[in-house]
């Protein structure tokens, strides 16, 4: 079974180092006194300012910072060790956070939002966010941050294929390299996608669509792909871990994070039984959608100074490396040494792509509706 706390085997080995690396994060600080009343320099460019720890709350509340996801437990521990400022374990999805932000717009309860990037854009469009550019904002790719400083990506997950290597060997199948390979009847017979109305399911569909030349306004390629594999038995599944463990399915399209966690963090498998691949299209078209996650300072929210300190910390190299420990690619991955557990960096460079997030926000409801209506695969609802 996977560890329900989200602590990975790799993270267990590195947790002891987290407190040590957190000390390096003191480079953010400019201490002016002992104990309370310490000041820290935060922000990038015109947003650079000093914040005073004497005004910090007993606990900082930020949406979707939770111990069971993306190694936030190690991040929370390191942040508190460095700044003596605990983070509230805010369970809940990005969608739930957005609804809560809307419900409490006149009297915000949280200082910042952290979660799916597109949900952050929706919050910005609803005028729920404030502008702030954290330190290291300049190293975040331009297409993964808003020019106005309202939403900034901190990490991303990539559509990948996770498969039972032992089953492939039994069937005499080669490791998949392109989406075309998954059309093989002996793969498609127990191939599963996650439903298209979920974030990772939508990303999977758009990955296939891009691999065969489609775009946000043309979903014909992915529908044709579904038609090609439907008769062999491919379908949609909400739960993939159980069926993968039992052998009911041998191939699933999900995030790389999910596959790597299954490979290295599930006691039911030996590591060599599970493999994770990042696929291109049949003509070397990009076929692996990068799905960013990020944060935003909330408008008129409590404790903005403490939230700025947290936002700065998340973009430090020390904190970014903690995401790698949980098999999540940090936004500064190209500056860091990628762990050997990940697929080769060259596959990400060859296959990876990012769609315009604002366009996706505007169109995703129609995209999901069309995918559900048109796909021949079972389980789309």
XYZ file of C-alpha atoms in Angstrom:
381
model
C 0.000 0.000 0.000
C 1.137 3.587 -0.596
C 2.049 5.631 2.454
C -1.118 7.654 3.216
C 0.927 10.519 4.640
C 2.572 11.098 1.282
C 6.055 10.502 2.746
C 8.173 8.762 0.150
C 11.010 6.329 0.615
C 13.272 8.913 -0.943
C 11.882 11.622 1.321
C 12.454 9.479 4.401
C 16.111 9.326 3.496
C 16.258 13.062 2.917
C 14.002 14.309 5.724
C 16.952 14.547 8.038
C 18.594 16.827 5.531
C 15.537 19.052 5.291
C 16.291 20.880 8.505
C 19.867 21.356 7.373
C 18.911 22.752 4.020
C 16.344 24.974 5.677
C 19.160 26.749 7.433
C 20.469 27.791 4.047
C 17.126 29.473 3.447
C 18.270 32.020 5.991
C 19.811 33.794 3.015
C 16.311 35.214 2.633
C 16.653 36.882 5.990
C 18.244 40.054 7.222
C 18.229 39.651 10.988
C 17.953 42.840 12.999
C 17.473 41.356 16.454
C 17.103 38.177 18.458
C 13.803 36.398 19.094
C 10.729 38.355 18.031
C 11.078 41.360 15.799
C 13.341 39.767 13.199
C 12.970 41.234 9.724
C 13.299 39.434 6.424
C 13.873 40.849 2.974
C 11.367 39.371 0.537
C 10.141 39.955 -2.995
C 11.555 40.483 -6.466
C 12.295 43.805 -8.163
C 9.793 46.509 -7.294
C 8.139 44.078 -4.855
C 11.226 43.803 -2.667
C 10.382 44.808 0.887
C 11.016 43.878 4.505
C 8.608 41.969 6.689
C 8.672 41.895 10.474
C 8.221 38.575 12.260
C 6.629 40.249 15.258
C 3.464 40.599 13.154
C 3.367 36.930 12.133
C 0.404 34.770 13.264
C 0.702 31.726 15.499
C -0.184 29.632 12.428
C -0.192 30.599 8.741
C -3.170 29.397 6.704
C -2.630 28.824 2.986
C -5.016 26.799 0.836
C -3.873 23.332 -0.296
C -0.694 23.128 1.753
C -1.054 19.626 3.156
C 1.207 16.888 4.434
C -0.171 14.175 2.146
C 0.596 15.733 -1.216
C 3.793 16.525 -3.132
C 5.997 16.325 -0.018
C 4.396 19.365 1.568
C 4.995 17.700 4.936
C 8.764 18.133 4.523
C 8.281 21.685 3.218
C 6.093 22.599 6.197
C 8.614 21.167 8.636
C 11.577 22.931 7.020
C 9.725 26.257 6.859
C 8.730 26.097 10.524
C 12.245 25.085 11.579
C 13.702 28.100 9.798
C 11.157 30.777 10.679
C 9.369 29.393 13.762
C 6.102 29.833 11.862
C 3.849 26.765 11.617
C 1.732 26.169 8.538
C -1.852 25.013 8.883
C -2.436 21.598 7.281
C -5.094 22.784 4.808
C -6.720 19.673 3.347
C -8.895 20.080 0.284
C -8.648 20.203 -3.484
C -7.923 23.202 -5.691
C -11.568 23.349 -6.701
C -12.716 23.293 -3.091
C -10.241 26.048 -2.262
C -11.590 28.215 -5.076
C -15.148 27.777 -3.871
C -14.111 28.680 -0.328
C -12.263 31.753 -1.594
C -15.389 32.875 -3.405
C -17.587 32.235 -0.386
C -15.273 34.250 1.880
C -14.301 36.981 -0.580
C -15.414 39.771 1.762
C -13.642 38.307 4.763
C -10.785 36.033 3.617
C -9.750 33.300 6.028
C -6.502 32.265 4.304
C -3.487 34.331 3.313
C -2.678 32.712 -0.029
C -3.741 30.041 -2.502
C -1.546 27.082 -3.467
C -2.759 24.496 -5.976
C -3.630 23.949 -9.621
C -2.400 26.873 -11.707
C -5.595 27.162 -13.732
C -7.632 27.496 -10.526
C -5.316 30.309 -9.496
C -6.109 32.032 -12.784
C -9.816 31.622 -12.096
C -9.294 33.237 -8.706
C -7.435 36.087 -10.404
C -10.248 36.524 -12.930
C -12.673 36.724 -9.986
C -10.508 39.490 -8.461
C -9.677 37.338 -5.442
C -5.885 37.646 -5.738
C -3.287 40.372 -5.202
C -0.098 41.090 -7.097
C 3.212 39.919 -5.629
C 6.387 38.717 -7.307
C 8.411 36.518 -4.934
C 12.184 36.280 -4.920
C 13.344 34.123 -7.875
C 10.221 35.110 -9.829
C 12.575 35.896 -12.716
C 13.689 32.259 -13.126
C 10.122 30.955 -13.543
C 9.356 30.466 -17.274
C 7.313 33.288 -18.765
C 4.443 31.006 -19.748
C 4.155 29.743 -16.160
C 3.557 33.070 -14.458
C 1.341 36.069 -15.082
C 3.018 39.338 -16.001
C 1.013 41.136 -13.331
C 2.436 38.978 -10.540
C -0.877 37.447 -9.496
C -0.156 33.746 -10.203
C 3.248 32.020 -10.242
C 3.974 28.337 -10.886
C 6.121 26.485 -8.354
C 6.117 22.915 -9.711
C 4.542 20.844 -12.447
C 3.459 17.319 -13.240
C 3.677 15.743 -16.671
C 1.398 13.270 -18.420
C 3.133 9.896 -18.555
C 2.409 6.222 -19.094
C 2.864 3.822 -16.192
C 2.982 0.135 -17.062
C 3.615 -3.287 -15.566
C 7.000 -4.213 -16.980
C 6.606 -7.805 -15.821
C 3.324 -8.165 -17.734
C 4.857 -6.610 -20.855
C 7.706 -9.115 -20.646
C 5.267 -12.016 -20.321
C 3.397 -10.807 -23.414
C 6.570 -10.153 -25.400
C 5.854 -6.416 -25.616
C 8.467 -3.706 -26.050
C 8.543 -0.668 -23.802
C 6.292 2.043 -25.288
C 8.031 5.042 -26.839
C 5.196 6.776 -28.686
C 1.428 6.981 -28.291
C 1.125 4.786 -31.374
C 2.624 1.904 -29.405
C -0.339 1.878 -27.023
C -2.654 0.934 -29.902
C -1.188 -2.578 -29.880
C -4.072 -4.935 -28.994
C -2.059 -6.612 -26.233
C -1.573 -3.212 -24.568
C -4.944 -1.630 -25.331
C -6.814 -4.646 -23.903
C -6.174 -3.420 -20.348
C -5.173 0.198 -20.894
C -6.812 2.824 -18.661
C -7.130 6.599 -18.809
C -8.480 8.750 -15.989
C -11.837 10.422 -16.800
C -11.618 13.619 -18.880
C -13.492 15.786 -16.372
C -10.570 15.431 -13.927
C -7.454 17.601 -14.207
C -5.122 14.693 -14.996
C -7.691 13.093 -17.302
C -8.043 16.301 -19.270
C -4.247 16.560 -19.480
C -4.037 12.971 -20.744
C -6.597 13.652 -23.460
C -4.875 16.860 -24.526
C -1.522 15.064 -24.578
C -2.806 12.478 -27.056
C -4.563 15.205 -28.991
C -1.353 17.242 -29.354
C 0.651 14.127 -30.254
C -1.571 13.687 -33.318
C -1.694 17.343 -34.354
C -4.746 18.612 -32.464
C -5.247 21.702 -30.334
C -7.671 23.237 -27.859
C -10.111 23.987 -30.678
C -9.763 20.631 -32.438
C -10.295 17.446 -30.433
C -10.823 15.159 -33.429
C -7.360 13.513 -33.095
C -7.916 12.267 -29.543
C -11.434 11.054 -30.367
C -10.046 9.121 -33.328
C -7.388 7.684 -31.024
C -10.035 6.551 -28.549
C -11.953 4.943 -31.395
C -8.840 3.009 -32.401
C -8.354 1.493 -28.935
C -11.953 1.169 -27.705
C -12.666 -2.165 -29.390
C -9.604 -3.709 -27.745
C -10.877 -2.944 -24.233
C -9.314 0.378 -23.181
C -11.455 2.418 -20.795
C -11.525 5.142 -18.133
C -10.797 4.372 -14.480
C -11.019 6.616 -11.415
C -8.990 4.274 -9.238
C -5.857 2.882 -10.845
C -3.675 1.687 -7.979
C -5.852 -1.284 -7.003
C -6.364 -2.571 -10.561
C -2.648 -2.152 -11.306
C -1.765 -4.112 -8.182
C -4.182 -6.928 -8.995
C -3.143 -7.065 -12.662
C -6.608 -6.076 -13.883
C -4.954 -3.309 -15.874
C -1.343 -3.232 -16.980
C -1.059 0.278 -18.432
C -2.405 3.585 -17.168
C -2.106 7.154 -18.423
C -1.642 9.535 -15.496
C 0.882 12.030 -14.106
C 4.538 11.018 -13.819
C 4.165 11.743 -10.089
C 1.505 9.017 -9.757
C 3.531 6.435 -11.629
C 6.781 7.118 -9.811
C 4.997 7.006 -6.481
C 3.514 3.633 -7.464
C 6.925 2.358 -8.559
C 8.961 3.433 -5.555
C 6.404 3.767 -2.794
C 4.123 0.740 -3.016
C 5.022 -2.339 -1.022
C 2.984 -4.570 -3.339
C 5.574 -4.201 -6.109
C 9.256 -4.659 -6.643
C 10.571 -1.495 -8.258
C 11.465 -3.283 -11.491
C 7.849 -4.385 -11.981
C 6.703 -0.811 -12.714
C 8.081 1.534 -15.366
C 7.164 5.109 -16.270
C 7.566 6.564 -19.766
C 7.060 10.023 -21.271
C 5.721 9.598 -24.813
C 5.964 11.548 -28.064
C 3.601 11.417 -31.013
C 4.221 9.070 -33.965
C 5.966 11.862 -35.880
C 7.955 13.159 -32.910
C 5.232 15.622 -31.974
C 5.156 16.670 -28.306
C 2.885 14.290 -26.418
C 3.318 14.981 -22.711
C 1.412 17.905 -21.276
C 3.034 19.713 -18.373
C 0.422 20.672 -15.772
C 1.622 23.501 -13.527
C 0.759 24.048 -9.899
C 1.403 27.366 -8.222
C 0.299 30.024 -5.811
C -1.196 33.475 -5.433
C -1.383 36.032 -2.659
C -5.025 36.697 -1.785
C -6.571 40.165 -1.904
C -7.294 41.763 1.484
C -6.204 38.524 3.176
C -4.828 38.274 6.725
C -1.069 38.076 7.344
C 0.197 39.024 3.865
C 3.747 39.567 5.184
C 4.016 36.006 6.466
C 2.504 34.696 3.217
C 5.165 36.546 1.209
C 7.887 34.893 3.277
C 6.358 31.483 2.572
C 6.049 32.215 -1.151
C 9.704 33.266 -1.309
C 10.786 30.131 0.508
C 8.982 27.791 -1.902
C 11.033 29.142 -4.825
C 14.416 28.678 -3.128
C 16.592 25.872 -4.482
C 16.441 24.169 -1.089
C 12.655 23.974 -1.090
C 12.472 23.125 -4.773
C 14.670 20.085 -4.158
C 12.107 18.833 -1.628
C 9.555 18.462 -4.443
C 12.009 16.215 -6.287
C 12.105 14.032 -3.169
C 8.403 13.253 -3.723
C 8.749 12.668 -7.494
C 7.306 16.095 -8.333
C 9.219 18.212 -10.842
C 9.897 21.653 -9.357
C 9.595 24.681 -11.586
C 13.366 25.169 -11.274
C 14.105 21.569 -12.297
C 16.552 22.621 -15.006
C 18.769 24.244 -12.358
C 18.833 21.176 -10.117
C 20.136 17.642 -10.395
C 17.189 15.502 -11.392
C 16.984 12.274 -9.371
C 17.743 9.082 -11.223
C 14.267 7.732 -10.468
C 12.683 10.011 -13.084
C 12.489 9.209 -16.787
C 15.457 10.675 -18.611
C 15.433 14.462 -18.823
C 15.770 14.191 -22.616
C 12.318 12.587 -22.830
C 10.782 15.547 -21.011
C 12.550 17.951 -23.349
C 11.465 16.048 -26.459
C 7.855 15.339 -25.510
C 6.866 17.994 -23.001
C 4.611 20.931 -23.818
C 2.521 23.481 -21.953
C -0.723 24.968 -23.207
C -1.638 28.604 -22.669
C -3.205 28.425 -19.243
C -5.534 31.380 -19.650
C -6.905 29.903 -22.864
C -7.358 26.575 -21.093
C -9.306 28.232 -18.281
C -11.619 29.845 -20.815
C -12.168 26.656 -22.805
C -11.784 23.730 -20.404
C -15.492 23.385 -19.540
C -16.309 23.007 -23.248
C -13.308 20.704 -23.764
C -14.362 18.378 -20.969
C -17.979 18.351 -22.125
C -16.975 17.493 -25.688
C -14.613 14.736 -24.553
C -17.299 13.135 -22.389
C -19.914 13.401 -25.148
C -17.763 12.089 -28.003
C -15.424 9.473 -26.554
C -16.355 5.825 -27.186
C -14.403 4.673 -24.115
C -16.460 3.446 -21.178
C -16.374 5.207 -17.794
C -16.089 8.811 -18.971
C -18.834 10.107 -16.679
